[in-house]
Each structure stands twice: as structure tokens, then as C-alpha cells.
């Protein structure tokens, strides 16, 4: 269907894969700079307290200690670890102070040390004397909104700075519900999933001659740089953020971790400092998935199935600091808009402070909570009408030109029907769906759909830059600045450039990960890499191609429009023997063989307008053991509307990896917060389980490539979309198997069995 | 605390050190011997990211005293390629797209190497069992399994 | 040195069991190390009183063995790893319950490093291996203690991660008595993900004579402070054929056993665990009965 291309669409190995396969890749945690010190953070033992006094004189005099810092060493500037605040015109809530006089969760930062080795640093921490005035604390939204609840942030006396704010509403929902033949819905809960990349939080800071360099796992390095300059009160020009490879992101790199602390320590110690969280420290202190603690949703359908109304209230548990909780709820509401043609929508969001670690961002930001709740409720309503869930979705999804995820956004492409058709065939929907089951183990199939985005424009700023400079041999260096979290975007960007310039993939050398070298970029979040940065690369490569054509025209004495570029050679369309190679042009312009010296450098800056939704259908076949409640996923199929797969192997890898995370969210990943002190009880991989190779169900990812008019070579995104549908499709499959509706995640055997027993008891 | 003189054979190279009793193998490799390809994550034996081979058997370098590895052959990821020539497992991991963030990759490849030593012609199920002690959060394992099977087939 | 996770201690490396015993007895807070997994893990977690001396058994020759057969009984030495037991054909053919339990441990690395005896001596009530060993009536022979009467595996623990062993004790071997007549067993557990610690473990071992259950061991873990035998359930089987009714009655008896006192934790809930005792015991008995019927 799409035109076949040369480099785009090929299964290229990633440029960084060789370093990673040989152990040569550098990560923040593997850095060992000469003279590097070990930094450690002193954390609050109380979930809520005033810090009356910090005396670190004994720690400071311990031999081997290079620096100790606390509130007295920093300017108390209000900030947020959520560097995405710079993407919204008005910014987001800023409610943190580095080493402030109030601690708001068990683990909050009080002071830090840098020492020659870890044992000395640990000893130094134990010598810091802190006086706390302990305050009452709350750990759930319901407790935090109670009449007599302690106030966690003074500016929010009811602990709910965002309270029932109407968001993305249109039409007359009350009337539409009245006109509905069926209404389904209720209260739902979802979990505070942990990103759980294999490298725990780590960073290194060094301060020399008035310049701060921070090696960070940030996915948003340019904005991290700006926030560091702000909180440290340094000119932005004096802060440089370098990204080695990160041991995964999944949103955990959207917020700062210990970067400000490492920086303050390095500035005081005059030596590089590494802060590398232990894994339990990481689990308890790294911002988790945006935590939508509870959702109330109802949908109404007309007797013929027409979608009438969707009403929702998303309520976030922000934990101790707002970070991305409110925006996570907002994105959940926004992503409820695109899939189906509701006559009316009535949505609102709230976010409440509590005394445990805050909600940051995780892959599938907000969309996880929209897809699970919406797709299971819709399934319920469809079942009440006795309709086939696939046929209903085929008929009632929005389409090209329709309303997008944001009031001014319009859908540019949609291959959902193809996704549904392929997936239904592959899973055997006709043979398996809605078949009566008996016996101990009962099978069912379920489907769910989603439309996501390729960058968060136009809600958020999604500015990207790309620079291509040509070397004397006709190869090019591509300067870009995505997050370096393993998603494979650097290879895809090289493929885009190579395709335009008709040179081999290997001739594009990608340089990324240094804010002093690359142009500004928002970085990696919201599935934006290939689409947004790719558009910048496409524009830069096209500009470079024009420069080459112009030079070739001059050299050959022909006009531009009579020339064609193929395989790195520019030739006359009239006379094939009249040609010049890119290499000749590049070489001549660098060494002045013709008349002038003028290295070919092309730059492009892009802020996309469209959100180019990738559509997706997910299919689950499950087997439910009605005696144990154990749900076995027999088969999982993702069919993804990618537009165009720049690198099919990478796209499949994104979907396959996401499938495992989505299954975890659906079935067993369950962070447990202590209700007595707010500590993350699941603080290790012994307690917080993620999928291992033996847990792996049979799963596959199928790509549908029909192109998007706004995407580079028709590409849309894939970074997040792969994990939205496991929870709803599995829930719907469980219904098909045993007739129960689950409203709380994860769907553990305990919950499944309780629901089966309640159904049998007629409750 | 006692210190004991110890000899290690790291990727075939003899290294002599005075080692603290409480030093973990991971710590000696990464801090004293400059082996940057050995990573550490959970610290408790649940993730396998710190895996190295000890006399060709996979062990957790974060749960083993360095002194327990003395006089033995330690293979880290640095020991697999011959110059620029990748080990078949490394090459197939690269070509299949079995590497994303790469933090588990050294351990995953070494675990796979141990598996193929013990079971040269594994089924997909054998590979899943053999790799079950090494977690990957990125790939969903499919491409890792394909890469290991391809490497096994190549050595037939 | 940059990073150093463990607290300081002396490492003692005896070359005989006698020297090891002497080292354990002559120092202050001592700990014995075989595979090291649980010891080093505990030390990293920073208990109140970390040992100041660690005695490794690794330099003592001849401790890595699995000897014997089904009829004569089995002996497992202190340095026999979990992997050794998993790969042992003697264990697989002669003591399949143990083989099944060991196969539930999913990390090859842990199985390669960890020893069976070390695993058992942690004393966790959710131990797959200890559950199976109790079903096999295994005993622990301790050096210098109870030389005439080894410690039955079922008497090893007094609470979660609390055993009757002293820091100075060395387990010389685990012995499993031989079996003359036909016996049929099964091992089942429930986990969140397969490599996880079990939320419930069940092992059954039935001794049959002329189609009748002459003796039965029904062992249940992770639903009480220690792994226990569901004695009322065992009693209900003795002298009976393995029909559905008998099996159901035994399963209910196990579930309702007064020793079954499960708790809520991050892995499961008390009520779920209790309910599952009945289901898993029934399924294990059915599996054993199927084998018996096929024999």
C-alpha cells in the first residue's frame, strides 16, 4: 500500500547495540571518574514533620568526608522535579524546596554527604543530627480529604489543590444519558505502577571553573538543565547535562532524581560526585506512575448502539508533591475523547496530597487509566445491548477529520478497522467469542481499542531541532537530543536522514545526549521521538539535499529541477553520464577545491501541529481457573496502526516490551504503600514482581502500515501505545469466560476468585 | 576485618589483588578491576543483572564474596568478543533487536551462554527456563529468545 | 574501593569440618556460609547484629554430593547445590516430589550458587524445598549434636525464619529415608509470577498397599508460622481408597486444620490462602491418585 523505500522500513541494527552488547556502553551507574566521590542522601524517617534543626558538624569532621549539605547550603527556591512544567504556558504546580524545613513523606530529602567511599558516606549520614517536630500524616485520598486531616502543603488547606475541575467537556451529557437505552459504569481503581527499569536512579555531577556538568538519566535533558539552573541559582549557560545511556526510562526519566543534590555536593566538595540509589531507595523515592487512585465513569448507549454520553471523574493521589498527578488525570480525560463519537462528554479531575512518594510519569501516562476504565465499561454496555464488541467498535470509532484528544486537534489518519479485522481473524474471534464455558478452567476472548498520540501537541510545547553536518567523505553527523533510554529512536532518525539523502544508514553518525552540543529538544515523552524529532530530521535532511542539488547544479551547469539524487549521486535526468557524487561536493566544499569553502550544514526546527494518533486493537484469550482465580493469558495479540514503521524490528520490540508491562499492570504489578507510615512496602524485586521469561504468554505484535499524511514518511508513534490494552482486553476476556466484571487493578487471583464467588452467591 | 591476597582470572587474564573479606565480586570487578560491563540492580538475587560466569557457570556477582571467586575463571561480557569479532550471541542480540536499554544485556548474554553450554540445542521453552533468573524490563523477551535460538542454530 | 555494601567481618576458610566447627564455636557472632545467598542478603538488609566472623565451607573437600537411591535412601551434602539436585537423575526418578519442588526455583544463578541445605536452613515457611523434604520425611544430621537421632525436617523451624539451629551448628547432610513399597506424590504451589516466593505450598506423599492408602503425608506451607503436616487430613485417608469423596474430605480437613492460620501480606490474603489450602491439597491428592491408578 505504501511506497517501498530503501532504508526506511528496513530492519537495521541500532547504532548503540554494539556498545551495549560488548559491555562498553556507559551508564550513570557505571561511570567511575577520577577522584569521584560517593554521594548519599539522608532521608526523613517520618512521613510528615518539621525539620527544626540539622547539625552536621560531626559528619563534616569525619575523615574521608568531602562535603555535607543541608538546607543551610542552598537557596530555598521553590521548584519541582517535574521538568515538564516548562511545556505548558502557565506551568504546573511547583511545591518543592531542596532540603526544605518540612518533610512530607518517609524518605523525603533532609541532607546529603559526599565521601571517598560508600562506608564512609554511610557513617557520615549516621553522624548528622536532626531534630524533627513530628506532624500527623495521611496515606490515602479518603483520609486526606477528611474534615480534620493534617494540612500537607499550606497553600492547599484541603489537600486538594485541584478539585473537580471540568476538563474536555462538550454537549449536554445529562440529556444524552436520558436518551440512552443502557448506562453502565461505576467506581474503578488503578495502581501506582513502578517503571522498574533495570538501572536504579543514578547521576554524576562535577563543577569546575564555574561550570556545572551533570550526567543524568533524564529523558528531557534540556528542560532538566533549565530546572537545575533554577534550583541551584546558576546561569543556564553554566549548566550542561550529558546523557550516557540510561538503564531504561519508561517515564522515570521525566523527572529529576538526585541531580540537584549531586550538584550541590559537587559544588561544595570540588570533586565529581555520584549518587546511585540502592534499589529499595529507588522504589521508595523515585516518582511512580501518575497515580489515579480512583475513577468514576459512566457511559450511555442508544438502543442501536450509538454512543451517547461519557461522564468521568479522575481523582489522583499526588503523594507528597504534585509533580504529574494532576496532568496525568488530565491526559486520561483527553485520551477518552479520540476513540469514539460521543454525543456529549462531561469530565472532571481532582488531585489530592498524601504523605507518600509522589506520582511522576510512566509509559502510557494517563492513557492506562482511560483505556482500562473506558474499554471495560463500553464492553459492559455493548453486552447489555447484545452486540458484538468488535462490530460496535468498527462502527462507532472516530475517523479522519474527527475530534482529537485536544479541542483543536483533528485526526489525521485511522487504521483501526484494519487492526480490528486482522486481530479478530488471528485470535479466532468468530469461533471463540461468547461461547458457553463449563468445567474448572474456562476460556474467553476479549478486545479493547485505543487511540493515542505522537507527541503531546497542541496541548504541550513539543519543540525539536535537528542538525546535519556533512563530512568530507560525504557522510553526515546528525545532532539530535532525544532521551537515551533504549527505545531505538536514534537509529530510526538515522534511517530517515539516510533515506532522504540516499546514502547508507551507516553513513549517518548520530550524536546525542549533550545539551552543549545539540539543539534544544523537549526530549522523550508522550511517544514523540520518531514523529516530532523525525519531522525535524526530515526537514534538515531535505534542506541538506537542496543545498547539494544547488551545488550540483552549479557544478554541472544545469538547473536544480533537471537533477535527481539516487544512491548518493546527483545526475541529470537527461544524461546519466552527467553526474556528481555527494562525496565530491562535500569534499570540495570543505577543502575549497572549487571556489569557496562552505561545509554543508543543515538545521531544522519543528513544532508539530498534529497529534497523529496511532490506533490499536488488543486481543486476549484467557483461561480462568474458577477454583483458584488464576488467569492464564493463552494468547495476546497487539495490532498497531503505526502509519509507517521506520524500523519494524524496533517497533515490534516496543510493542512486545510494552505487552509485558501492560500484563503486569493488568495482573500482578502491585505497589503496596504502608498505611501506617506511607513507606513503599514493595521495595525490591522480591516483592514487586515484573514479568520474567517463564511467565511470558504467547504474544505477538502485528503492524498495520497505511501512512499518516503528517508523519515523517507516514510514521506515527509506538513508544507507549503497546501497554494500554492488556488490562481492558484481559478484563473483557475474563467476562467472556466467567461472566464477571472487574473494576480494580491488578486483577489478582484473589480479586478474580472473590468476584466469581460473589457472582455464584448472587451478590 | 581481614584482607586476603587473591588471584583472579578475569577473561583469561591473571589479576592479583589484596581483597577485603567483605568485598563482593561485583565491587572488585567494577571498582578495582575496571570491568564496566558488569552491572548491578536489585542487590538481592532477584534480577540477575549482575551475572558473570564463574568457571562457565552463571553466578550473581552481587551476592558472592570476591574471595569465593579466587583462583577461578571469571568471564564477563568483555571476554566474549575476539577483537572486533562479536560472539554469535552478541551478534544475534544486535541483529534481532534484542537490545533496548542494554542494562541487562551483558547478564542476559552470559546467562544465555551458560544455557547453551549446558543445552546446545534448546527449545524455546528451554530458553525461557534458562533465562528466567535474568530480568529484562524492555524487550518482552521475544527477540531475546529468537536471538538465543539463532545463535544455537548457528553452532550446529 | 568505592562501593562496599556489606558490613565488615573476618572471613575464615577452614579445610575440615572439625576446623569449621571449632571456628564457629570460638568466635563472637559467627555465621556459616555455603552458597552465601541468604546470608549475604540478610547482611545487606542490615540486621541489628551482623556476624563479625563468616566461616565458609567452600574449602572443605568432599561436601558436594548426592548419594543413594529410592530404596536405600538419599544423602545430600552441605555443598550440593540446588542445581545439582535439580539435575540429579537419582532425585528425579527416586524422589520426584523433591525434583518438582526444586524446579519451582526459577533463577539458574540462584540454583547454581545456592545449596539445598542453605535453602532449607533459612527456615522460611514458604520454602518449596522444605515443604517437599517434610513430605519425604527428611532429616538433618548435625555435627556434634544428636549424633544418634538426626533432626526431622518438620522440627527444624520454630517460626518464620527461626530455626532450632544454633549459630555453631553445621548440617553434615540431609538424609531422606528409603522407601520399599509404592508411594505416589505431588508438589504444587501458587505464586504471583513463577519466580516469586510461594503464597502457598502443598506436597503430598501417599503410601499405597493393595489399593488402599496405608500412610499419607500432607504438608502445607505459607499458611502458618511454620510448615506443617495436616494430620487430620492424613488420618482421614488412612485405610481408604483414593476416591473423590475421600479426597474431598481430606482437602476440607486440611483447610480446616487448626494449624492453618494464614496472614495477609504483599503476596496474598489470609482468606484466599485458607481457601486455596483445600483446593491445592485436593489437586495434589488427585494427581497422586492418578499416578497410583496408572501404576
Coordinates of N, CA and C in Angstrom, one line a residue, chain C residues 187-286:
Chain C
X187 N 3.7 -32.2 44.1 CA 4.1 -30.9 44.7 C 3.4 -29.8 43.9
X188 N 2.7 -28.9 44.6 CA 2.0 -27.8 43.9 C 2.3 -26.5 44.7
X189 N 2.4 -25.4 44.0 CA 2.4 -24.2 44.8 C 1.6 -23.1 44.0
X190 N 1.4 -22.0 44.6 CA 0.8 -20.8 44.0 C 1.7 -19.7 44.1
X191 N 1.9 -18.9 43.1 CA 2.8 -17.8 43.1 C 2.1 -16.6 42.3
X192 N 2.7 -15.4 42.5 CA 2.2 -14.3 41.7 C 2.8 -14.4 40.3
X193 N 4.2 -14.4 40.2 CA 4.8 -14.7 39.0 C 5.6 -16.0 39.3
X194 N 6.0 -16.7 38.3 CA 6.6 -18.1 38.6 C 7.9 -18.0 39.5
X195 N 8.8 -17.0 39.3 CA 9.9 -17.0 40.1 C 9.7 -16.4 41.5
X196 N 8.5 -16.0 41.8 CA 8.2 -15.4 43.1 C 8.2 -16.4 44.3
X197 N 8.3 -16.0 45.5 CA 8.2 -16.8 46.7 C 6.7 -17.2 46.7
X198 N 6.5 -18.5 47.1 CA 5.1 -19.0 47.0 C 4.2 -18.3 48.0
X199 N 2.9 -18.2 47.6 CA 1.9 -17.8 48.5 C 1.3 -19.0 49.3
X200 N 1.5 -20.1 48.7 CA 1.1 -21.4 49.3 C 1.8 -22.5 48.7
X201 N 2.2 -23.5 49.6 CA 2.9 -24.7 49.0 C 2.2 -25.9 49.6
X202 N 2.1 -26.9 48.8 CA 1.5 -28.2 49.2 C 2.3 -29.4 48.6
X203 N 2.6 -30.3 49.5 CA 3.2 -31.6 49.0 C 2.5 -32.7 49.6
X204 N 2.2 -33.7 48.8 CA 1.5 -34.9 49.4 C 2.4 -36.1 49.0
X205 N 2.4 -37.1 49.9 CA 3.1 -38.3 49.6 C 2.3 -39.5 50.2
X206 N 1.8 -40.3 49.3 CA 0.9 -41.4 49.7 C 1.5 -42.7 49.5
X207 N 1.4 -43.6 50.6 CA 2.0 -44.9 50.5 C 0.8 -45.9 50.4
X208 N 0.8 -46.6 49.3 CA -0.3 -47.5 49.0 C 0.0 -49.0 49.2
X209 N -1.0 -49.6 49.7 CA -1.0 -51.1 49.9 C -2.3 -51.7 49.4
X210 N -2.2 -52.5 48.4 CA -3.4 -53.1 47.8 C -4.6 -52.1 47.5
X211 N -4.2 -51.0 46.9 CA -5.2 -50.1 46.5 C -5.7 -49.2 47.7
X212 N -5.1 -49.4 48.8 CA -5.6 -48.6 50.0 C -4.4 -47.8 50.5
X213 N -4.8 -46.6 51.0 CA -3.8 -45.7 51.5 C -3.3 -46.2 52.8
X214 N -2.1 -46.7 52.9 CA -1.6 -47.2 54.2 C -1.1 -46.0 55.0
X215 N -0.5 -45.1 54.4 CA 0.0 -43.9 55.2 C 0.0 -42.7 54.2
X216 N 0.0 -41.5 54.8 CA -0.1 -40.3 54.0 C 0.7 -39.2 54.7
X217 N 1.3 -38.4 53.9 CA 1.9 -37.2 54.4 C 1.3 -36.1 53.6
X218 N 0.7 -35.1 54.2 CA 0.1 -33.9 53.6 C 0.8 -32.7 54.2
X219 N 1.6 -32.0 53.5 CA 2.4 -31.0 54.0 C 1.9 -29.6 53.4
X220 N 1.8 -28.6 54.3 CA 1.3 -27.3 53.8 C 2.2 -26.2 54.3
X221 N 2.6 -25.3 53.4 CA 3.5 -24.2 53.8 C 2.8 -22.9 53.4
X222 N 3.3 -21.9 54.1 CA 3.0 -20.5 53.9 C 1.6 -20.1 54.4
X223 N 1.0 -20.9 55.2 CA -0.3 -20.6 55.9 C -0.2 -20.7 57.4
X224 N 1.0 -20.8 57.9 CA 1.2 -20.8 59.3 C 2.6 -20.4 59.6
X225 N 3.0 -20.1 60.8 CA 4.4 -19.6 61.1 C 5.4 -20.7 60.7
X226 N 5.0 -21.9 60.6 CA 6.0 -23.0 60.2 C 5.2 -23.9 59.2
X227 N 6.0 -24.6 58.4 CA 5.4 -25.6 57.5 C 4.9 -26.8 58.4
X228 N 3.7 -27.3 58.1 CA 3.2 -28.3 59.0 C 2.5 -29.5 58.2
X229 N 2.3 -30.6 58.9 CA 1.6 -31.7 58.3 C 0.1 -31.6 58.8
X230 N -0.8 -31.7 57.8 CA -2.2 -31.6 58.1 C -2.6 -33.0 58.6
X231 N -2.5 -33.2 59.9 CA -2.6 -34.6 60.4 C -4.0 -35.1 60.3
X232 N -5.0 -34.2 60.6 CA -6.4 -34.7 60.5 C -6.7 -35.2 59.0
X233 N -6.2 -34.5 58.1 CA -6.4 -34.8 56.7 C -5.7 -36.2 56.4
X234 N -4.5 -36.3 56.9 CA -3.7 -37.6 56.7 C -4.5 -38.7 57.3
X235 N -5.0 -38.5 58.5 CA -5.8 -39.6 59.2 C -7.0 -40.0 58.4
X236 N -7.6 -39.0 57.8 CA -8.9 -39.3 57.0 C -8.6 -40.2 55.8
X237 N -7.3 -40.2 55.4 CA -7.0 -41.0 54.2 C -6.7 -42.5 54.5
X238 N -6.1 -42.6 55.7 CA -5.5 -43.9 56.0 C -6.6 -45.0 56.0
X239 N -6.2 -46.1 55.4 CA -7.1 -47.2 55.3 C -8.2 -47.1 54.2
X240 N -8.1 -46.1 53.4 CA -9.2 -45.9 52.4 C -8.6 -45.9 51.0
X241 N -9.5 -46.1 50.1 CA -9.1 -46.0 48.6 C -9.2 -44.5 48.3
X242 N -8.6 -44.2 47.2 CA -8.5 -42.7 46.8 C -9.6 -42.3 45.9
X243 N -10.8 -42.5 46.4 CA -12.0 -42.0 45.6 C -12.2 -40.5 45.8
X244 N -13.0 -39.9 45.0 CA -13.2 -38.5 45.1 C -13.7 -38.0 46.4
X245 N -14.6 -38.8 47.0 CA -15.2 -38.3 48.3 C -14.1 -38.3 49.4
X246 N -13.3 -39.3 49.4 CA -12.2 -39.4 50.4 C -11.3 -38.2 50.2
X247 N -11.0 -38.0 48.9 CA -10.0 -36.9 48.7 C -10.6 -35.5 49.1
X248 N -11.9 -35.3 48.7 CA -12.5 -34.1 49.1 C -12.6 -33.9 50.6
X249 N -12.8 -35.0 51.3 CA -12.9 -34.9 52.8 C -11.5 -34.5 53.4
X250 N -10.5 -35.1 52.8 CA -9.1 -34.8 53.3 C -8.8 -33.4 53.0
X251 N -9.2 -32.9 51.8 CA -8.9 -31.5 51.5 C -9.6 -30.5 52.4
X252 N -10.8 -30.8 52.7 CA -11.5 -29.9 53.7 C -10.9 -30.0 55.0
X253 N -10.5 -31.2 55.4 CA -9.8 -31.3 56.7 C -8.5 -30.5 56.8
X254 N -7.8 -30.5 55.7 CA -6.5 -29.7 55.7 C -6.9 -28.2 55.8
X255 N -7.9 -27.8 55.0 CA -8.2 -26.4 55.0 C -8.7 -26.0 56.4
X256 N -9.4 -26.8 57.1 CA -10.0 -26.5 58.4 C -9.0 -26.9 59.6
X257 N -7.9 -27.4 59.2 CA -6.9 -27.8 60.3 C -6.6 -26.5 61.2
X258 N -6.7 -26.7 62.5 CA -6.4 -25.6 63.4 C -5.1 -24.9 63.2
X259 N -4.1 -25.7 62.6 CA -2.8 -25.1 62.4 C -2.8 -24.1 61.2
X260 N -3.8 -24.2 60.3 CA -3.9 -23.3 59.2 C -4.3 -21.9 59.7
X261 N -3.3 -21.0 59.8 CA -3.6 -19.7 60.3 C -2.9 -18.6 59.4
X262 N -3.4 -18.5 58.2 CA -2.7 -17.6 57.2 C -2.8 -16.2 57.6
X263 N -1.9 -15.4 57.0 CA -2.0 -13.9 57.2 C -2.1 -13.2 55.9
X264 N -2.5 -11.9 56.0 CA -2.4 -11.0 54.8 C -1.0 -10.5 54.6
X265 N -0.5 -10.5 53.4 CA 0.8 -9.8 53.2 C 0.8 -9.3 51.8
X266 N 2.0 -8.9 51.3 CA 2.0 -8.3 49.9 C 1.7 -9.4 48.9
X267 N 1.9 -10.6 49.2 CA 1.7 -11.7 48.2 C 0.3 -12.2 48.1
X268 N -0.5 -12.1 49.2 CA -1.8 -12.7 49.1 C -2.6 -12.3 50.4
X269 N -3.8 -12.8 50.5 CA -4.6 -12.5 51.6 C -4.8 -13.8 52.5
X270 N -5.2 -13.6 53.7 CA -5.4 -14.8 54.6 C -6.5 -15.6 54.1
X271 N -7.6 -14.9 53.7 CA -8.8 -15.7 53.3 C -8.6 -16.5 52.0
X272 N -7.8 -15.9 51.1 CA -7.5 -16.6 49.8 C -6.7 -17.8 50.1
X273 N -5.6 -17.6 51.0 CA -4.7 -18.7 51.3 C -5.5 -19.9 51.9
X274 N -6.4 -19.5 52.8 CA -7.1 -20.6 53.5 C -7.9 -21.4 52.5
X275 N -8.6 -20.7 51.7 CA -9.5 -21.3 50.7 C -8.6 -22.2 49.8
X276 N -7.4 -21.7 49.4 CA -6.6 -22.5 48.5 C -6.0 -23.7 49.1
X277 N -5.9 -23.8 50.4 CA -5.3 -25.0 51.0 C -6.2 -26.2 50.6
X278 N -7.5 -26.0 50.7 CA -8.4 -27.1 50.3 C -8.3 -27.4 48.8
X279 N -8.2 -26.4 48.0 CA -8.1 -26.7 46.5 C -6.8 -27.4 46.2
X280 N -5.7 -26.8 46.7 CA -4.4 -27.4 46.3 C -4.2 -28.8 46.9
X281 N -4.6 -29.0 48.1 CA -4.5 -30.3 48.7 C -5.3 -31.3 47.9
X282 N -6.5 -30.9 47.5 CA -7.3 -31.8 46.7 C -6.6 -32.1 45.3
X283 N -6.1 -31.1 44.7 CA -5.5 -31.3 43.4 C -4.2 -32.1 43.5
X284 N -3.5 -31.9 44.6 CA -2.3 -32.7 44.8 C -2.6 -34.2 45.0
X285 N -3.7 -34.4 45.8 CA -4.1 -35.8 46.1 C -4.7 -36.4 44.8
X286 N -5.4 -35.6 44.0 CA -5.9 -36.2 42.8 C -4.7 -36.6 41.8

